[in-house]
mmCIF file of C-alpha atoms in Angstrom:
data_model
loop_
_atom_site.group_PDB
_atom_site.id
_atom_site.type_symbol
_atom_site.label_atom_id
_atom_site.label_comp_id
_atom_site.label_asym_id
_atom_site.label_seq_id
_atom_site.Cartn_x
_atom_site.Cartn_y
_atom_site.Cartn_z
ATOM 1 C CA MET S 288 -5.368 44.349 -114.082
ATOM 2 C CA ASN S 289 -8.512 44.382 -112.260
ATOM 3 C CA ILE S 290 -10.307 47.840 -112.126
ATOM 4 C CA GLN S 291 -11.474 48.940 -108.591
ATOM 5 C CA SER S 292 -13.216 52.157 -107.442
ATOM 6 C CA ASP S 293 -11.618 53.896 -104.401
ATOM 7 C CA ILE S 294 -13.711 54.259 -101.243
ATOM 8 C CA LYS S 295 -13.267 57.926 -101.526
ATOM 9 C CA VAL S 296 -15.906 58.043 -104.284
ATOM 10 C CA LEU S 297 -18.684 57.999 -101.908
ATOM 11 C CA ASP S 298 -17.741 61.633 -101.000
ATOM 12 C CA SER S 299 -19.231 62.375 -104.357
ATOM 13 C CA LEU S 300 -22.283 59.975 -104.618
ATOM 14 C CA LEU S 301 -25.544 59.911 -103.162
ATOM 15 C CA ALA S 302 -27.677 56.543 -102.931
ATOM 16 C CA VAL S 303 -31.231 56.612 -104.240
ATOM 17 C CA ASN S 304 -33.538 53.796 -103.326
ATOM 18 C CA LEU S 305 -36.891 53.732 -105.563
ATOM 19 C CA ASP S 306 -39.960 52.912 -103.287
ATOM 20 C CA ILE S 307 -43.011 52.508 -105.641
ATOM 21 C CA ASN S 308 -45.737 50.199 -104.812
ATOM 22 C CA LEU S 309 -48.550 49.245 -107.306
ATOM 23 C CA TRP S 310 -51.833 47.614 -106.921
ATOM 24 C CA SER S 311 -52.127 44.240 -109.055
ATOM 25 C CA ALA S 312 -56.079 44.301 -108.760
ATOM 26 C CA ARG S 313 -55.502 40.476 -108.309
ATOM 27 C CA ARG S 314 -57.093 38.289 -105.500
ATOM 28 C CA LYS S 315 -56.566 34.642 -104.673
ATOM 29 C CA MET S 316 -58.755 32.268 -106.062
ATOM 30 C CA THR S 317 -60.520 30.205 -103.434
ATOM 31 C CA ALA S 318 -62.228 26.572 -103.636
ATOM 32 C CA GLN S 319 -65.424 28.509 -102.994
ATOM 33 C CA ASP S 320 -65.029 30.366 -105.997
ATOM 34 C CA LEU S 321 -65.416 27.153 -108.122
ATOM 35 C CA GLY S 322 -68.361 25.682 -106.384
ATOM 36 C CA SER S 323 -68.603 22.080 -106.335
ATOM 37 C CA THR S 324 -65.760 21.670 -108.674
ATOM 38 C CA GLU S 325 -63.391 18.752 -107.484
ATOM 39 C CA LEU S 326 -59.914 19.981 -106.930
ATOM 40 C CA PRO S 327 -56.305 18.346 -106.398
ATOM 41 C CA PRO S 328 -55.308 18.358 -102.767
ATOM 42 C CA GLU S 329 -53.048 21.553 -101.984
ATOM 43 C CA GLU S 330 -49.895 19.409 -101.880
ATOM 44 C CA LEU S 331 -50.454 18.778 -105.527
ATOM 45 C CA ALA S 332 -51.429 22.182 -106.867
ATOM 46 C CA SER S 333 -52.646 25.610 -105.823
ATOM 47 C CA LEU S 334 -55.391 27.733 -107.275
ATOM 48 C CA GLY S 335 -54.219 30.836 -109.165
ATOM 49 C CA SER S 336 -55.287 34.322 -109.029
ATOM 50 C CA LYS S 337 -58.363 36.402 -110.622
ATOM 51 C CA ARG S 338 -58.599 40.039 -111.580
ATOM 52 C CA ILE S 339 -61.325 42.044 -110.009
ATOM 53 C CA ALA S 340 -60.365 45.080 -112.122
ATOM 54 C CA ASP S 341 -59.592 45.928 -115.858
ATOM 55 C CA PRO S 342 -55.652 45.755 -116.096
ATOM 56 C CA ALA S 343 -56.014 48.278 -118.871
ATOM 57 C CA HIS S 344 -56.727 51.073 -116.518
ATOM 58 C CA LEU S 345 -53.753 50.262 -114.112
ATOM 59 C CA LYS S 346 -51.076 50.117 -117.069
ATOM 60 C CA ILE S 347 -50.234 53.807 -116.562
ATOM 61 C CA PHE S 348 -48.916 53.118 -113.141
ATOM 62 C CA GLY S 349 -46.543 50.413 -114.517
ATOM 63 C CA THR S 350 -45.331 52.852 -117.236
ATOM 64 C CA LEU S 351 -44.531 55.488 -114.942
ATOM 65 C CA LYS S 352 -42.556 53.304 -112.600
ATOM 66 C CA ALA S 353 -40.648 51.926 -115.614
ATOM 67 C CA ARG S 354 -40.189 55.734 -116.524
ATOM 68 C CA ALA S 355 -38.437 56.332 -113.211
ATOM 69 C CA THR S 356 -36.387 53.502 -113.340
ATOM 70 C CA SER S 357 -35.089 54.221 -116.802
ATOM 71 C CA TYR S 358 -34.331 57.949 -115.654
ATOM 72 C CA LEU S 359 -32.013 56.465 -112.948
ATOM 73 C CA ASP S 360 -30.387 54.023 -115.003
ATOM 74 C CA LYS S 361 -29.562 56.968 -117.548
ATOM 75 C CA HIS S 362 -28.011 59.101 -114.780
ATOM 76 C CA GLY S 363 -26.976 56.473 -112.116
ATOM 77 C CA ILE S 364 -25.222 53.187 -111.538
ATOM 78 C CA ARG S 365 -26.874 50.226 -109.873
ATOM 79 C CA PHE S 366 -25.625 50.199 -106.313
ATOM 80 C CA MET S 367 -26.996 48.245 -103.263
ATOM 81 C CA SER S 368 -30.685 48.001 -103.597
ATOM 82 C CA GLY S 369 -30.935 51.115 -105.773
ATOM 83 C CA TRP S 370 -28.402 53.583 -107.633
ATOM 84 C CA ALA S 371 -25.562 55.564 -106.873
ATOM 85 C CA ILE S 372 -25.975 59.257 -108.249
ATOM 86 C CA PRO S 373 -23.569 61.941 -108.506
ATOM 87 C CA LEU S 374 -23.987 64.547 -105.623
ATOM 88 C CA GLU S 375 -24.023 67.364 -107.900
ATOM 89 C CA LYS S 376 -26.895 66.032 -109.987
ATOM 90 C CA ALA S 377 -28.905 65.165 -106.926
ATOM 91 C CA THR S 378 -31.358 68.190 -107.159
ATOM 92 C CA GLU S 379 -32.078 67.850 -110.903
ATOM 93 C CA ILE S 380 -32.712 64.102 -110.644
ATOM 94 C CA THR S 381 -35.065 64.330 -107.547
ATOM 95 C CA GLU S 382 -36.888 67.128 -109.379
ATOM 96 C CA GLN S 383 -37.294 64.812 -112.258
ATOM 97 C CA LEU S 384 -38.676 62.185 -110.020
ATOM 98 C CA SER S 385 -40.977 64.546 -108.514
ATOM 99 C CA LEU S 386 -42.468 65.161 -111.814
ATOM 100 C CA ILE S 387 -43.185 61.658 -112.371
ATOM 101 C CA ARG S 388 -44.600 61.221 -109.012
ATOM 102 C CA GLU S 389 -47.057 64.078 -109.171
ATOM 103 C CA GLU S 390 -48.238 62.392 -112.443
ATOM 104 C CA PHE S 391 -48.409 59.239 -110.541
ATOM 105 C CA ILE S 392 -50.579 60.617 -107.997
ATOM 106 C CA ALA S 393 -52.673 62.607 -110.635
ATOM 107 C CA GLU S 394 -53.571 59.258 -112.300
ATOM 108 C CA LYS S 395 -54.147 57.381 -108.799
ATOM 109 C CA GLU S 396 -56.595 60.125 -107.982
ATOM 110 C CA LYS S 397 -58.390 59.817 -111.304
ATOM 111 C CA PHE S 398 -58.486 56.119 -110.924
ATOM 112 C CA LEU S 399 -59.748 56.119 -107.372
ATOM 113 C CA ALA S 400 -62.560 58.643 -108.440
ATOM 114 C CA SER S 401 -64.073 56.317 -110.863
ATOM 115 C CA TYR S 402 -63.114 52.999 -109.043
ATOM 116 C CA ASN S 403 -66.596 51.786 -108.372
ATOM 117 C CA GLU S 404 -67.783 52.473 -111.821
ATOM 118 C CA LEU S 405 -64.703 50.632 -113.362
ATOM 119 C CA ILE S 406 -65.209 47.708 -111.001
ATOM 120 C CA THR S 407 -69.119 47.716 -111.956
ATOM 121 C CA SER S 408 -68.179 47.589 -115.732
ATOM 122 C CA TRP S 409 -65.523 44.857 -115.121
ATOM 123 C CA ILE S 410 -68.148 42.725 -113.459
ATOM 124 C CA ASP S 411 -70.762 43.272 -116.367
ATOM 125 C CA LYS S 412 -68.065 42.429 -118.866
ATOM 126 C CA HIS S 413 -67.589 39.141 -117.042
ATOM 127 C CA ASP S 414 -71.148 38.428 -116.296
ATOM 128 C CA ASP S 415 -70.928 34.739 -115.913
ATOM 129 C CA TRP S 416 -68.228 34.986 -113.274
ATOM 130 C CA ALA S 417 -69.802 38.048 -111.407
ATOM 131 C CA ASP S 418 -69.961 36.415 -108.038
ATOM 132 C CA ILE S 419 -66.299 35.321 -107.991
ATOM 133 C CA ILE S 420 -65.296 39.000 -108.834
ATOM 134 C CA ARG S 421 -67.833 40.637 -106.523
ATOM 135 C CA ASN S 422 -66.865 38.431 -103.522
ATOM 136 C CA SER S 423 -63.374 39.547 -103.789
ATOM 137 C CA VAL S 424 -63.769 43.424 -104.329
ATOM 138 C CA VAL S 425 -62.011 45.573 -101.956
ATOM 139 C CA ASP S 426 -62.401 49.047 -100.591
ATOM 140 C CA PRO S 427 -61.146 52.031 -102.282
ATOM 141 C CA ASP S 428 -59.382 52.987 -99.304
ATOM 142 C CA TYR S 429 -57.631 49.698 -99.522
ATOM 143 C CA VAL S 430 -56.339 50.254 -102.969
ATOM 144 C CA ARG S 431 -55.355 53.902 -101.883
ATOM 145 C CA SER S 432 -52.831 52.365 -99.429
ATOM 146 C CA ARG S 433 -51.420 49.983 -101.807
ATOM 147 C CA MET S 434 -50.419 52.387 -104.303
ATOM 148 C CA SER S 435 -47.494 54.876 -103.526
ATOM 149 C CA PHE S 436 -44.544 56.576 -105.258
ATOM 150 C CA LYS S 437 -41.598 57.391 -102.804
ATOM 151 C CA TRP S 438 -37.810 57.302 -102.843
ATOM 152 C CA GLN S 439 -35.209 57.445 -100.194
ATOM 153 C CA LEU S 440 -31.968 59.560 -100.786
ATOM 154 C CA TYR S 441 -29.079 58.975 -98.405
ATOM 155 C CA LYS S 442 -25.542 59.497 -97.906
ATOM 156 C CA VAL S 443 -23.417 56.240 -97.723
ATOM 157 C CA THR S 444 -20.119 56.314 -95.431
ATOM 158 C CA PRO S 445 -18.089 53.469 -94.176
ATOM 159 C CA SER S 446 -18.017 52.578 -90.561
ATOM 160 C CA GLU S 447 -14.848 53.954 -88.493
ATOM 161 C CA MET S 448 -14.748 50.350 -87.063
ATOM 162 C CA ASN S 449 -11.756 48.367 -88.739
ATOM 163 C CA THR S 450 -13.858 45.042 -88.810
ATOM 164 C CA SER S 451 -15.582 43.135 -91.280
ATOM 165 C CA VAL S 452 -18.689 45.129 -90.689
ATOM 166 C CA ASP S 453 -17.644 47.276 -93.818
ATOM 167 C CA THR S 454 -16.989 44.426 -96.062
ATOM 168 C CA GLY S 455 -20.309 44.604 -97.942
ATOM 169 C CA ILE S 456 -20.113 48.334 -98.608
ATOM 170 C CA CYS S 457 -16.358 48.222 -99.726
ATOM 171 C CA ASP S 458 -17.243 45.375 -101.967
ATOM 172 C CA GLU S 459 -20.061 47.509 -103.621
ATOM 173 C CA VAL S 460 -17.912 50.466 -103.953
ATOM 174 C CA GLU S 461 -14.988 48.750 -105.257
ATOM 175 C CA ASN S 462 -17.199 47.139 -107.945
ATOM 176 C CA LEU S 463 -18.691 50.438 -109.018
ATOM 177 C CA GLY S 464 -16.546 50.623 -112.164
ATOM 178 C CA ASN S 465 -17.150 46.885 -113.368
ATOM 179 C CA THR S 466 -20.774 47.600 -112.809
ATOM 180 C CA LEU S 467 -20.866 50.712 -115.065
ATOM 181 C CA PHE S 468 -18.948 49.073 -117.700
ATOM 182 C CA ALA S 469 -21.345 46.163 -117.625
ATOM 183 C CA GLU S 470 -24.232 48.860 -117.990
ATOM 184 C CA VAL S 471 -22.655 50.307 -120.891
ATOM 185 C CA ALA S 472 -22.377 46.867 -122.381
ATOM 186 C CA TYR S 473 -25.715 46.243 -121.939
ATOM 187 C CA SER S 474 -27.067 49.528 -123.214
ATOM 188 C CA ALA S 475 -25.093 49.009 -126.379
ATOM 189 C CA LYS S 476 -26.493 45.466 -127.022
ATOM 190 C CA ASP S 477 -30.025 46.937 -126.540
ATOM 191 C CA MET S 478 -29.021 50.022 -128.893
ATOM 192 C CA TRP S 479 -27.610 47.753 -131.319
ATOM 193 C CA LYS S 480 -30.828 45.415 -131.688
ATOM 194 C CA LYS S 481 -33.262 48.279 -131.671
ATOM 195 C CA VAL S 482 -31.349 50.940 -133.770
ATOM 196 C CA PHE S 483 -28.448 49.681 -135.854
ATOM 197 C CA GLU S 484 -28.661 45.989 -136.526
ATOM 198 C CA GLY S 485 -29.267 45.458 -140.109
ATOM 199 C CA LYS S 486 -29.495 49.127 -141.125
ATOM 200 C CA THR S 487 -28.184 50.908 -144.159
ATOM 201 C CA GLU S 488 -29.331 54.098 -143.076
ATOM 202 C CA VAL S 489 -30.650 55.849 -139.747
ATOM 203 C CA THR S 490 -31.765 59.442 -138.874
ATOM 204 C CA HIS S 491 -30.193 61.685 -136.316
ATOM 205 C CA LYS S 492 -32.609 60.030 -133.823
ATOM 206 C CA ALA S 493 -29.993 56.980 -133.750
ATOM 207 C CA LEU S 494 -27.585 59.577 -132.037
ATOM 208 C CA SER S 495 -29.920 60.101 -129.036
ATOM 209 C CA PRO S 496 -29.000 56.971 -127.015
ATOM 210 C CA LEU S 497 -25.285 57.335 -127.615
ATOM 211 C CA LYS S 498 -25.512 61.049 -126.306
ATOM 212 C CA THR S 499 -27.417 59.732 -123.496
ATOM 213 C CA LEU S 500 -24.776 57.188 -122.628
ATOM 214 C CA HIS S 501 -21.984 59.788 -123.190
ATOM 215 C CA ASN S 502 -23.596 62.314 -120.543
ATOM 216 C CA LYS S 503 -24.206 59.414 -118.315
ATOM 217 C CA LEU S 504 -20.286 58.696 -118.447
ATOM 218 C CA THR S 505 -19.189 62.042 -118.271
ATOM 219 C CA GLU S 506 -21.407 62.695 -115.090
ATOM 220 C CA LEU S 507 -19.859 59.701 -113.449
ATOM 221 C CA SER S 508 -16.434 60.116 -114.869
ATOM 222 C CA PHE S 509 -15.065 60.115 -111.421
ATOM 223 C CA ILE S 510 -16.103 56.614 -110.393
ATOM 224 C CA GLU S 511 -12.890 55.091 -111.890
ATOM 225 C CA PRO S 512 -10.106 56.381 -114.256
ATOM 226 C CA HIS S 513 -11.136 54.453 -117.239
ATOM 227 C CA VAL S 514 -14.722 55.987 -117.523
ATOM 228 C CA MET S 515 -13.633 59.388 -119.065
ATOM 229 C CA PRO S 516 -11.777 57.808 -121.896
ATOM 230 C CA VAL S 517 -14.889 55.852 -122.971
ATOM 231 C CA ALA S 518 -16.599 59.078 -122.916
ATOM 232 C CA ASP S 519 -14.117 60.817 -125.020
ATOM 233 C CA ILE S 520 -14.387 57.781 -127.622
ATOM 234 C CA ILE S 521 -18.125 58.371 -128.054
ATOM 235 C CA HIS S 522 -17.828 62.104 -128.152
ATOM 236 C CA ALA S 523 -15.020 61.890 -130.833
ATOM 237 C CA SER S 524 -17.162 59.676 -132.849
ATOM 238 C CA LEU S 525 -20.299 61.679 -132.872
ATOM 239 C CA GLN S 526 -18.125 64.562 -133.850
ATOM 240 C CA ARG S 527 -17.397 63.232 -137.088
ATOM 241 C CA ILE S 528 -21.207 62.586 -138.132
ATOM 242 C CA PRO S 529 -22.588 65.359 -140.361
ATOM 243 C CA LYS S 530 -25.310 67.758 -138.562
ATOM 244 C CA LYS S 531 -27.620 67.463 -141.077
ATOM 245 C CA GLY S 532 -29.282 64.358 -143.292
ATOM 246 C CA ASN S 533 -29.704 60.861 -143.137
ATOM 247 C CA ILE S 534 -26.742 58.953 -141.703
ATOM 248 C CA VAL S 535 -25.566 56.329 -144.330
ATOM 249 C CA GLY S 536 -22.292 54.810 -145.817
ATOM 250 C CA ALA S 537 -18.961 55.409 -143.942
ATOM 251 C CA ASP S 538 -20.744 57.497 -141.276
ATOM 252 C CA LEU S 539 -23.175 54.774 -140.495
ATOM 253 C CA LEU S 540 -20.198 52.194 -140.411
ATOM 254 C CA LEU S 541 -18.504 54.310 -138.010
ATOM 255 C CA LEU S 542 -21.517 54.314 -135.636
ATOM 256 C CA GLN S 543 -21.909 50.612 -136.078
ATOM 257 C CA GLY S 544 -18.419 50.124 -135.169
ATOM 258 C CA LEU S 545 -18.709 52.116 -132.168
ATOM 259 C CA VAL S 546 -21.607 50.389 -130.666
ATOM 260 C CA CYS S 547 -19.858 46.960 -131.269
ATOM 261 C CA LEU S 548 -17.051 48.134 -129.325
ATOM 262 C CA LEU S 549 -19.167 49.474 -126.613
ATOM 263 C CA LYS S 550 -20.781 45.919 -126.465
ATOM 264 C CA ASP S 551 -17.162 44.500 -125.768
ATOM 265 C CA SER S 552 -16.434 45.487 -122.263
ATOM 266 C CA LYS S 553 -13.104 43.843 -122.375
ATOM 267 C CA GLY S 554 -12.146 45.330 -125.502
ATOM 268 C CA LEU S 555 -13.571 48.810 -124.549
ATOM 269 C CA LEU S 556 -11.607 48.739 -121.335
ATOM 270 C CA GLU S 557 -8.313 47.928 -123.068
ATOM 271 C CA HIS S 558 -8.512 50.975 -125.459
ATOM 272 C CA ALA S 559 -9.633 53.189 -122.600
ATOM 273 C CA HIS S 560 -6.715 52.010 -120.709
ATOM 274 C CA LYS S 561 -4.434 53.016 -123.789
ATOM 275 C CA ILE S 562 -5.956 56.496 -123.732
ATOM 276 C CA THR S 563 -4.961 56.925 -120.056
ATOM 277 C CA GLN S 564 -1.454 56.181 -121.261
ATOM 278 C CA GLY S 565 -1.396 58.891 -124.013
ATOM 279 C CA TYR S 566 -3.118 57.783 -126.841
ATOM 280 C CA GLY S 567 -5.836 60.187 -128.169
ATOM 281 C CA PRO S 568 -9.550 58.937 -128.677
ATOM 282 C CA ALA S 569 -9.036 59.842 -132.026
ATOM 283 C CA THR S 570 -6.693 57.038 -132.666
ATOM 284 C CA VAL S 571 -9.463 54.530 -131.802
ATOM 285 C CA VAL S 572 -12.000 56.431 -133.860
ATOM 286 C CA ASP S 573 -9.639 56.283 -136.832
ATOM 287 C CA TYR S 574 -9.536 52.715 -136.657
ATOM 288 C CA LEU S 575 -13.242 52.337 -136.334
ATOM 289 C CA ALA S 576 -13.640 54.356 -139.231
ATOM 290 C CA ASN S 577 -11.184 52.633 -141.606
ATOM 291 C CA SER S 578 -11.852 49.125 -140.857
ATOM 292 C CA THR S 579 -14.778 46.864 -141.752
ATOM 293 C CA LEU S 580 -15.655 43.259 -140.526
ATOM 294 C CA GLU S 581 -18.290 40.883 -142.317
ATOM 295 C CA LEU S 582 -20.779 39.823 -139.767
ATOM 296 C CA GLN S 583 -21.566 36.212 -139.490
ATOM 297 C CA ASP S 584 -25.329 36.824 -139.319
ATOM 298 C CA ASP S 585 -25.471 39.619 -141.653
ATOM 299 C CA GLU S 586 -24.381 40.376 -145.301
ATOM 300 C CA GLU S 587 -23.612 43.958 -144.547
ATOM 301 C CA PRO S 588 -20.310 44.954 -143.319
ATOM 302 C CA MET S 589 -19.712 46.889 -140.278
ATOM 303 C CA PRO S 590 -16.548 48.475 -138.860
ATOM 304 C CA LEU S 591 -14.842 46.727 -135.806
ATOM 305 C CA LEU S 592 -11.247 46.566 -134.594
ATOM 306 C CA LYS S 593 -9.631 43.601 -136.573
ATOM 307 C CA GLU S 594 -7.151 41.776 -134.895
ATOM 308 C CA GLU S 595 -4.650 42.905 -137.879
ATOM 309 C CA LEU S 596 -5.375 46.726 -137.320
ATOM 310 C CA ALA S 597 -6.112 46.349 -133.563
ATOM 311 C CA SER S 598 -2.568 44.823 -133.139
ATOM 312 C CA GLU S 599 -0.995 48.150 -134.787
ATOM 313 C CA LEU S 600 -2.595 50.029 -131.689
ATOM 314 C CA PRO S 601 -0.566 48.476 -128.807
ATOM 315 C CA LEU S 602 -2.701 46.987 -126.077
ATOM 316 C CA VAL S 603 -1.790 46.225 -122.457
ATOM 317 C CA ASP S 604 -2.749 42.835 -121.068
ATOM 318 C CA VAL S 605 -5.787 43.898 -119.506
ATOM 319 C CA LYS S 606 -7.693 41.028 -117.766
ATOM 320 C CA VAL S 607 -10.871 41.995 -116.377
ATOM 321 C CA GLU S 608 -14.122 40.133 -116.031
ATOM 322 C CA ILE S 609 -17.137 41.964 -116.228
ATOM 323 C CA PRO S 610 -19.903 40.286 -114.552
ATOM 324 C CA SER S 611 -23.554 40.498 -115.349
ATOM 325 C CA MET S 612 -24.585 42.153 -112.145
ATOM 326 C CA GLY S 613 -28.175 40.997 -112.847
ATOM 327 C CA LEU S 614 -28.480 43.089 -115.973
ATOM 328 C CA TRP S 615 -28.969 40.198 -118.188
#
């Protein structure tokens, strides 16, 4: 079975294109910068670049761009050149982007207000190369024009023409379900490395990325019929974790097993399919809670659906290849 999202999901989606430009403070090196130094011919090698400002003062802008990207990843699906987000969440999402943009603009004005002093300080710090830097300094107005934080929000609709014009859009839409499952797997792999791998005890902060993933799946459950069952598996697992105290023992093993299941797109989809056929999510969680598997690279046991146990929960022959979609 190959999962495909219906073109009708476009009625419930908006597309977001994040348009953020950063100034790198880099300028191309020239032969004049190196004076009489003999250089190889251009067909053999090219000169690199030079920094005309301290990169430490520009780091905040990259951080804010990453924050906006991460926020959209948590609430949307990679789609075309940006993200597809739920129509009903558009106001909330744009409000959050506006807050990040306000901080970006404030930091930009702060940087530009002290631009000349920062450049002078950078030149003084590299006094031996002062002329190389000074000869490439640009006007603050130029820097202002190179730094911007914008986004475009738009509705995607298929053309009324019954031709190959819409082939690209239809392919993008049909693959939304696959993309979402690929993103789940990618998030779970990152979660495993950062939170659960090799741990014998975690705090309730470890639940935060799982809750974020659950919220994303719930908000996007209309994308494809198998999405909500996955959200239900996460929710049922979280419900079994004690509300207080550090998470250890069988509770930790349950969470580790859940994350490992989320990492396996094919296995996850198979179990989601069984839930759509009538099996409750608790059935999957029971197996996660009651089975363990020795990891090859780790002495500690972790729960996972062993083949002999998983065979007791009938699985349909679902053959779905989840491509990387450029996520890894």
